[in-house]
GROMACS .gro file of C-alpha atoms in nm:
model
  338
    1UNK     CA    1  13.163  11.175   9.736
    2UNK     CA    2  13.094  11.050   9.362
    3UNK     CA    3  13.212  11.331   9.229
    4UNK     CA    4  13.596  11.254   9.425
    5UNK     CA    5  13.500  10.877   9.333
    6UNK     CA    6  13.406  10.757   9.680
    7UNK     CA    7  13.058  10.619   9.789
    8UNK     CA    8  12.906  10.566  10.119
    9UNK     CA    9  12.767  10.227  10.082
   10UNK     CA   10  12.406  10.208  10.307
   11UNK     CA   11  12.149  10.306  10.063
   12UNK     CA   12  11.838  10.391  10.267
   13UNK     CA   13  11.546  10.444  10.065
   14UNK     CA   14  11.503  10.763  10.172
   15UNK     CA   15  11.836  10.879  10.093
   16UNK     CA   16  11.720  11.214   9.934
   17UNK     CA   17  11.566  11.296  10.199
   18UNK     CA   18  11.752  11.158  10.493
   19UNK     CA   19  12.055  11.273  10.742
   20UNK     CA   20  12.383  11.118  10.842
   21UNK     CA   21  12.293  11.211  11.178
   22UNK     CA   22  11.914  11.025  11.127
   23UNK     CA   23  12.082  10.699  10.974
   24UNK     CA   24  12.311  10.696  11.298
   25UNK     CA   25  12.056  10.709  11.486
   26UNK     CA   26  11.855  10.415  11.349
   27UNK     CA   27  12.159  10.227  11.245
   28UNK     CA   28  12.008  10.259  10.886
   29UNK     CA   29  12.032  10.019  10.617
   30UNK     CA   30  11.939   9.995  10.264
   31UNK     CA   31  11.931   9.833   9.911
   32UNK     CA   32  12.277   9.753   9.932
   33UNK     CA   33  12.239   9.605  10.255
   34UNK     CA   34  12.328   9.213  10.173
   35UNK     CA   35  12.657   9.329  10.036
   36UNK     CA   36  12.766   9.610  10.233
   37UNK     CA   37  12.602   9.590  10.523
   38UNK     CA   38  12.426   9.907  10.688
   39UNK     CA   39  12.516  10.213  10.864
   40UNK     CA   40  12.714  10.132  11.167
   41UNK     CA   41  12.928   9.889  10.884
   42UNK     CA   42  13.077  10.203  10.804
   43UNK     CA   43  13.104  10.471  11.156
   44UNK     CA   44  13.456  10.468  11.275
   45UNK     CA   45  13.453  10.690  11.554
   46UNK     CA   46  13.222  10.985  11.712
   47UNK     CA   47  13.215  11.337  11.888
   48UNK     CA   48  12.905  11.262  12.103
   49UNK     CA   49  12.803  11.515  12.379
   50UNK     CA   50  12.601  11.378  12.718
   51UNK     CA   51  12.335  11.467  12.890
   52UNK     CA   52  12.565  11.666  13.192
   53UNK     CA   53  12.718  11.859  12.917
   54UNK     CA   54  13.025  11.648  12.878
   55UNK     CA   55  13.207  11.597  12.500
   56UNK     CA   56  13.367  11.236  12.413
   57UNK     CA   57  13.518  11.147  12.130
   58UNK     CA   58  13.467  10.789  12.115
   59UNK     CA   59  13.654  10.547  11.846
   60UNK     CA   60  13.885  10.685  11.562
   61UNK     CA   61  14.016  10.557  11.201
   62UNK     CA   62  14.188  10.235  11.337
   63UNK     CA   63  14.079   9.920  11.172
   64UNK     CA   64  14.101   9.720  11.513
   65UNK     CA   65  14.098   9.865  11.872
   66UNK     CA   66  13.973   9.681  12.201
   67UNK     CA   67  14.073   9.941  12.479
   68UNK     CA   68  13.775   9.956  12.593
   69UNK     CA   69  13.353   9.921  12.504
   70UNK     CA   70  13.261   9.963  12.188
   71UNK     CA   71  13.118  10.288  12.284
   72UNK     CA   72  13.105  10.396  11.917
   73UNK     CA   73  12.844  10.111  11.825
   74UNK     CA   74  12.656  10.144  12.135
   75UNK     CA   75  12.547  10.515  12.062
   76UNK     CA   76  12.515  10.394  11.656
   77UNK     CA   77  12.152  10.277  11.649
   78UNK     CA   78  12.006  10.450  11.996
   79UNK     CA   79  11.747  10.686  11.853
   80UNK     CA   80  11.913  11.005  12.023
   81UNK     CA   81  11.816  10.858  12.338
   82UNK     CA   82  12.197  10.820  12.496
   83UNK     CA   83  12.384  11.132  12.358
   84UNK     CA   84  12.385  11.402  12.101
   85UNK     CA   85  12.624  11.337  11.854
   86UNK     CA   86  12.760  11.629  11.702
   87UNK     CA   87  13.050  11.456  11.512
   88UNK     CA   88  13.085  11.157  11.277
   89UNK     CA   89  13.367  10.993  11.113
   90UNK     CA   90  13.253  10.763  10.846
   91UNK     CA   91  13.499  10.523  10.630
   92UNK     CA   92  13.399  10.536  10.267
   93UNK     CA   93  13.475  10.280   9.995
   94UNK     CA   94  13.603  10.382   9.615
   95UNK     CA   95  13.264  10.398   9.393
   96UNK     CA   96  13.225  10.092   9.135
   97UNK     CA   97  13.297  10.177   8.778
   98UNK     CA   98  12.972   9.969   8.691
   99UNK     CA   99  12.653   9.840   8.838
  100UNK     CA  100  12.445   9.588   8.673
  101UNK     CA  101  12.080   9.541   8.717
  102UNK     CA  102  11.836   9.278   8.621
  103UNK     CA  103  11.452   9.227   8.727
  104UNK     CA  104  11.213   8.885   8.747
  105UNK     CA  105  10.895   8.771   8.734
  106UNK     CA  106  10.728   8.512   8.891
  107UNK     CA  107  10.394   8.375   8.936
  108UNK     CA  108  10.402   8.378   9.311
  109UNK     CA  109  10.655   8.463   9.594
  110UNK     CA  110  10.727   8.099   9.744
  111UNK     CA  111  10.947   8.102   9.384
  112UNK     CA  112  11.051   8.412   9.423
  113UNK     CA  113  11.213   8.312   9.750
  114UNK     CA  114  11.325   7.985   9.633
  115UNK     CA  115  11.564   8.164   9.388
  116UNK     CA  116  11.692   8.403   9.715
  117UNK     CA  117  11.765   8.078   9.910
  118UNK     CA  118  11.973   7.947   9.593
  119UNK     CA  119  12.121   8.255   9.556
  120UNK     CA  120  12.293   8.272   9.891
  121UNK     CA  121  12.343   7.929   9.903
  122UNK     CA  122  12.516   7.940   9.610
  123UNK     CA  123  12.790   8.202   9.762
  124UNK     CA  124  12.663   8.481   9.600
  125UNK     CA  125  12.613   8.821   9.741
  126UNK     CA  126  12.486   9.074   9.543
  127UNK     CA  127  12.454   9.463   9.614
  128UNK     CA  128  12.073   9.430   9.515
  129UNK     CA  129  11.829   9.141   9.625
  130UNK     CA  130  11.482   9.315   9.629
  131UNK     CA  131  11.094   9.208   9.632
  132UNK     CA  132  10.818   9.376   9.521
  133UNK     CA  133  10.423   9.194   9.557
  134UNK     CA  134  10.138   9.195   9.281
  135UNK     CA  135  10.015   9.466   9.464
  136UNK     CA  136  10.340   9.686   9.430
  137UNK     CA  137  10.424   9.611   9.043
  138UNK     CA  138  10.090   9.735   8.967
  139UNK     CA  139  10.075  10.083   9.133
  140UNK     CA  140  10.507  10.073   9.053
  141UNK     CA  141  10.318  10.080   8.669
  142UNK     CA  142  10.073  10.281   8.691
  143UNK     CA  143  10.300  10.571   8.884
  144UNK     CA  144  10.596  10.573   8.681
  145UNK     CA  145  10.497  10.335   8.331
  146UNK     CA  146  10.818  10.116   8.316
  147UNK     CA  147  10.678   9.849   8.158
  148UNK     CA  148  10.638   9.595   8.418
  149UNK     CA  149  10.467   9.281   8.395
  150UNK     CA  150  10.161   9.376   8.608
  151UNK     CA  151  10.014   8.992   8.605
  152UNK     CA  152  10.315   8.873   8.795
  153UNK     CA  153  10.290   8.787   9.169
  154UNK     CA  154  10.649   8.884   9.262
  155UNK     CA  155  10.944   9.049   9.107
  156UNK     CA  156  11.256   9.092   9.224
  157UNK     CA  157  11.502   9.328   9.155
  158UNK     CA  158  11.897   9.163   9.172
  159UNK     CA  159  12.251   9.296   9.044
  160UNK     CA  160  12.567   9.383   9.154
  161UNK     CA  161  12.868   9.649   9.086
  162UNK     CA  162  13.225   9.692   9.086
  163UNK     CA  163  13.446   9.579   8.786
  164UNK     CA  164  13.206   9.570   8.464
  165UNK     CA  165  13.311   9.239   8.412
  166UNK     CA  166  13.230   9.079   8.759
  167UNK     CA  167  12.922   9.305   8.807
  168UNK     CA  168  12.777   9.154   8.473
  169UNK     CA  169  12.905   8.790   8.537
  170UNK     CA  170  12.707   8.812   8.899
  171UNK     CA  171  12.375   8.926   8.692
  172UNK     CA  172  12.417   8.675   8.449
  173UNK     CA  173  12.453   8.410   8.703
  174UNK     CA  174  12.138   8.522   8.913
  175UNK     CA  175  11.976   8.558   8.615
  176UNK     CA  176  12.007   8.213   8.473
  177UNK     CA  177  11.924   8.128   8.877
  178UNK     CA  178  11.580   8.278   8.805
  179UNK     CA  179  11.533   8.122   8.466
  180UNK     CA  180  11.598   7.769   8.622
  181UNK     CA  181  11.325   7.828   8.844
  182UNK     CA  182  11.086   7.924   8.621
  183UNK     CA  183  11.064   8.305   8.591
  184UNK     CA  184  10.766   8.433   8.377
  185UNK     CA  185  11.016   8.686   8.221
  186UNK     CA  186  11.384   8.806   8.306
  187UNK     CA  187  11.554   9.167   8.191
  188UNK     CA  188  11.874   9.334   8.264
  189UNK     CA  189  12.013   9.645   8.227
  190UNK     CA  190  12.264   9.611   7.930
  191UNK     CA  191  11.904   9.548   7.753
  192UNK     CA  192  11.782   9.867   7.850
  193UNK     CA  193  11.839  10.212   7.876
  194UNK     CA  194  12.019  10.223   8.210
  195UNK     CA  195  12.025  10.038   8.546
  196UNK     CA  196  11.911  10.328   8.728
  197UNK     CA  197  11.547  10.255   8.533
  198UNK     CA  198  11.536   9.910   8.636
  199UNK     CA  199  11.614  10.044   9.038
  200UNK     CA  200  11.347  10.286   8.936
  201UNK     CA  201  11.126  10.002   8.970
  202UNK     CA  202  11.221   9.937   9.348
  203UNK     CA  203  11.282  10.295   9.438
  204UNK     CA  204  10.964  10.404   9.372
  205UNK     CA  205  10.758  10.184   9.538
  206UNK     CA  206  10.654  10.392   9.844
  207UNK     CA  207  10.574  10.713   9.619
  208UNK     CA  208  10.363  10.494   9.444
  209UNK     CA  209  10.157  10.340   9.715
  210UNK     CA  210  10.160  10.685   9.862
  211UNK     CA  211   9.915  10.741   9.547
  212UNK     CA  212   9.652  10.405   9.620
  213UNK     CA  213   9.535  10.585   9.973
  214UNK     CA  214   9.485  10.868  10.161
  215UNK     CA  215   9.749  10.754  10.422
  216UNK     CA  216  10.050  10.487  10.335
  217UNK     CA  217  10.181  10.353  10.683
  218UNK     CA  218  10.474  10.245  10.607
  219UNK     CA  219  10.619   9.918  10.834
  220UNK     CA  220  10.940   9.717  10.889
  221UNK     CA  221  10.991   9.382  11.026
  222UNK     CA  222  11.230   9.165  10.951
  223UNK     CA  223  11.234   8.740  10.925
  224UNK     CA  224  11.515   8.454  10.847
  225UNK     CA  225  11.517   8.412  10.469
  226UNK     CA  226  11.406   8.094  10.531
  227UNK     CA  227  11.106   8.225  10.706
  228UNK     CA  228  11.016   8.471  10.428
  229UNK     CA  229  10.706   8.267  10.264
  230UNK     CA  230  10.561   8.183  10.593
  231UNK     CA  231  10.590   8.588  10.697
  232UNK     CA  232  10.454   8.731  10.349
  233UNK     CA  233  10.119   8.474  10.402
  234UNK     CA  234  10.079   8.569  10.741
  235UNK     CA  235  10.123   8.909  10.666
  236UNK     CA  236   9.808   8.897  10.390
  237UNK     CA  237   9.626   8.669  10.625
  238UNK     CA  238   9.614   8.903  10.914
  239UNK     CA  239   9.542   9.230  10.670
  240UNK     CA  240   9.270   9.032  10.523
  241UNK     CA  241   9.099   8.928  10.881
  242UNK     CA  242   9.135   9.319  10.999
  243UNK     CA  243   8.999   9.432  10.653
  244UNK     CA  244   9.288   9.662  10.581
  245UNK     CA  245   9.468   9.640  10.262
  246UNK     CA  246   9.824   9.541  10.282
  247UNK     CA  247  10.127   9.593  10.019
  248UNK     CA  248  10.498   9.438  10.120
  249UNK     CA  249  10.814   9.490   9.927
  250UNK     CA  250  11.126   9.510  10.069
  251UNK     CA  251  11.466   9.389  10.083
  252UNK     CA  252  11.469   9.016  10.071
  253UNK     CA  253  11.818   8.938  10.046
  254UNK     CA  254  11.884   9.022  10.399
  255UNK     CA  255  11.524   8.878  10.520
  256UNK     CA  256  11.372   9.278  10.582
  257UNK     CA  257  11.006   9.302  10.509
  258UNK     CA  258  10.781   9.654  10.438
  259UNK     CA  259  10.437   9.579  10.486
  260UNK     CA  260  10.237   9.912  10.381
  261UNK     CA  261   9.932   9.944  10.516
  262UNK     CA  262   9.697  10.161  10.256
  263UNK     CA  263   9.382  10.316  10.444
  264UNK     CA  264   9.163  10.618  10.529
  265UNK     CA  265   9.152  10.761  10.806
  266UNK     CA  266   8.866  10.876  10.779
  267UNK     CA  267   8.711  10.543  10.774
  268UNK     CA  268   8.499  10.451  11.104
  269UNK     CA  269   8.670  10.176  11.305
  270UNK     CA  270   8.983  10.206  11.102
  271UNK     CA  271   9.290  10.286  11.385
  272UNK     CA  272   9.127   9.982  11.574
  273UNK     CA  273   9.175   9.748  11.277
  274UNK     CA  274   9.547   9.925  11.227
  275UNK     CA  275   9.647   9.902  11.574
  276UNK     CA  276   9.514   9.510  11.549
  277UNK     CA  277   9.673   9.447  11.239
  278UNK     CA  278  10.020   9.620  11.342
  279UNK     CA  279  10.027   9.398  11.675
  280UNK     CA  280   9.966   9.051  11.487
  281UNK     CA  281  10.230   9.133  11.212
  282UNK     CA  282  10.479   9.224  11.513
  283UNK     CA  283  10.394   8.878  11.640
  284UNK     CA  284  10.413   8.693  11.353
  285UNK     CA  285  10.724   8.817  11.311
  286UNK     CA  286  10.843   8.733  11.634
  287UNK     CA  287  10.690   8.369  11.637
  288UNK     CA  288  10.904   8.349  11.297
  289UNK     CA  289  11.223   8.465  11.492
  290UNK     CA  290  11.232   8.780  11.350
  291UNK     CA  291  11.210   9.117  11.456
  292UNK     CA  292  10.963   9.391  11.497
  293UNK     CA  293  11.245   9.665  11.330
  294UNK     CA  294  11.487   9.585  11.080
  295UNK     CA  295  11.644   9.942  10.979
  296UNK     CA  296  11.370  10.188  11.084
  297UNK     CA  297  11.358  10.168  11.514
  298UNK     CA  298  11.206  10.171  11.793
  299UNK     CA  299  11.034  10.554  11.810
  300UNK     CA  300  10.729  10.607  11.964
  301UNK     CA  301  10.517  10.374  11.777
  302UNK     CA  302  10.681  10.041  11.833
  303UNK     CA  303  10.792  10.142  12.215
  304UNK     CA  304  10.490   9.942  12.329
  305UNK     CA  305  10.579   9.619  12.163
  306UNK     CA  306  10.922   9.629  12.205
  307UNK     CA  307  10.934   9.371  12.497
  308UNK     CA  308  10.711   9.185  12.319
  309UNK     CA  309  11.040   9.096  12.097
  310UNK     CA  310  11.293   9.145  12.380
  311UNK     CA  311  11.172   9.014  12.716
  312UNK     CA  312  11.221   9.153  13.061
  313UNK     CA  313  11.531   9.073  13.086
  314UNK     CA  314  11.634   9.283  12.774
  315UNK     CA  315  11.420   9.549  12.875
  316UNK     CA  316  11.539   9.632  13.173
  317UNK     CA  317  11.920   9.608  13.137
  318UNK     CA  318  11.813   9.895  12.849
  319UNK     CA  319  11.673  10.061  13.120
  320UNK     CA  320  12.011  10.042  13.332
  321UNK     CA  321  12.237  10.125  12.998
  322UNK     CA  322  11.988  10.463  12.974
  323UNK     CA  323  12.027  10.557  13.336
  324UNK     CA  324  12.399  10.538  13.347
  325UNK     CA  325  12.462  10.818  13.034
  326UNK     CA  326  12.118  11.007  13.088
  327UNK     CA  327  11.978  10.942  13.498
  328UNK     CA  328  11.749  11.267  13.480
  329UNK     CA  329  11.605  11.140  13.156
  330UNK     CA  330  11.617  11.411  12.977
  331UNK     CA  331  11.731  11.287  12.625
  332UNK     CA  332  11.461  11.148  12.372
  333UNK     CA  333  11.182  11.005  12.687
  334UNK     CA  334  11.028  10.734  12.625
  335UNK     CA  335  11.189  10.577  12.375
  336UNK     CA  336  11.416  10.257  12.297
  337UNK     CA  337  11.534  10.183  12.628
  338UNK     CA  338  11.345  10.450  12.866
   0.00000   0.00000   0.00000
């Protein structure tokens, strides 16, 4: 697509390995979600196969169409529990001519979070606004040798894309806000080899964490932006209580965090401590008005926790929707609304 000047805006961290079908199944998000939204915002229509074998087309190419229920976006994010998607009509956008990226270091998350609130409050919607905690900064530096400030308590990766002047202007505004909030230091892409090198600080976080321990268990929670500091603090308290090392990074611009448990599966009692850590993190997210999954979906692992967020009434409604599409329960049983 980029070769012909087009771009698919969602930018999942697994972009080098994931498929468009998987993106549709989970309504995947990514690093550009704050400005561009998620997968569902770019799906115009689908061809689906129902459990009965019927082939149905939903949506189309129209911008506005309210002739019935929005079946397209009922299927998006349904994790293969309602129908099998065989064709996807996707909206693409012109590839931006320029990308301006910067990083800013802070002594603590509270200050970094205040920057996020100021940026959003100023009406700025950058393409990128990402967060790494101190553990992530350290392992990324060990992994990629990017010259990161490993003494910092938090790192923000920020930036915008579009026309060169506009993207650079947005990046400068965010850099100034970071400096006004007492950033330890800031760097923008115009002063190093490329924006890609700065983005690498975020993109290689999970691979770097995977070298820290035998197993890196990536989680996915979301909270309102004004509760981010509380959520990260709760994650720290919970991981300390259950003696499980945990690093945190994520899409701070839209409140989506990825706590990552760093564990040795051969350690005695670790399974119980992992379960307790995950349960308590999910409960913390829910108590702060958040979600147990911002973009990764429910799957198998989160199914036992789903009712904690949605409640019995919503779970019953999901089951009725599932039964309407799949009365015999043959599509991906035991997931989502099953």
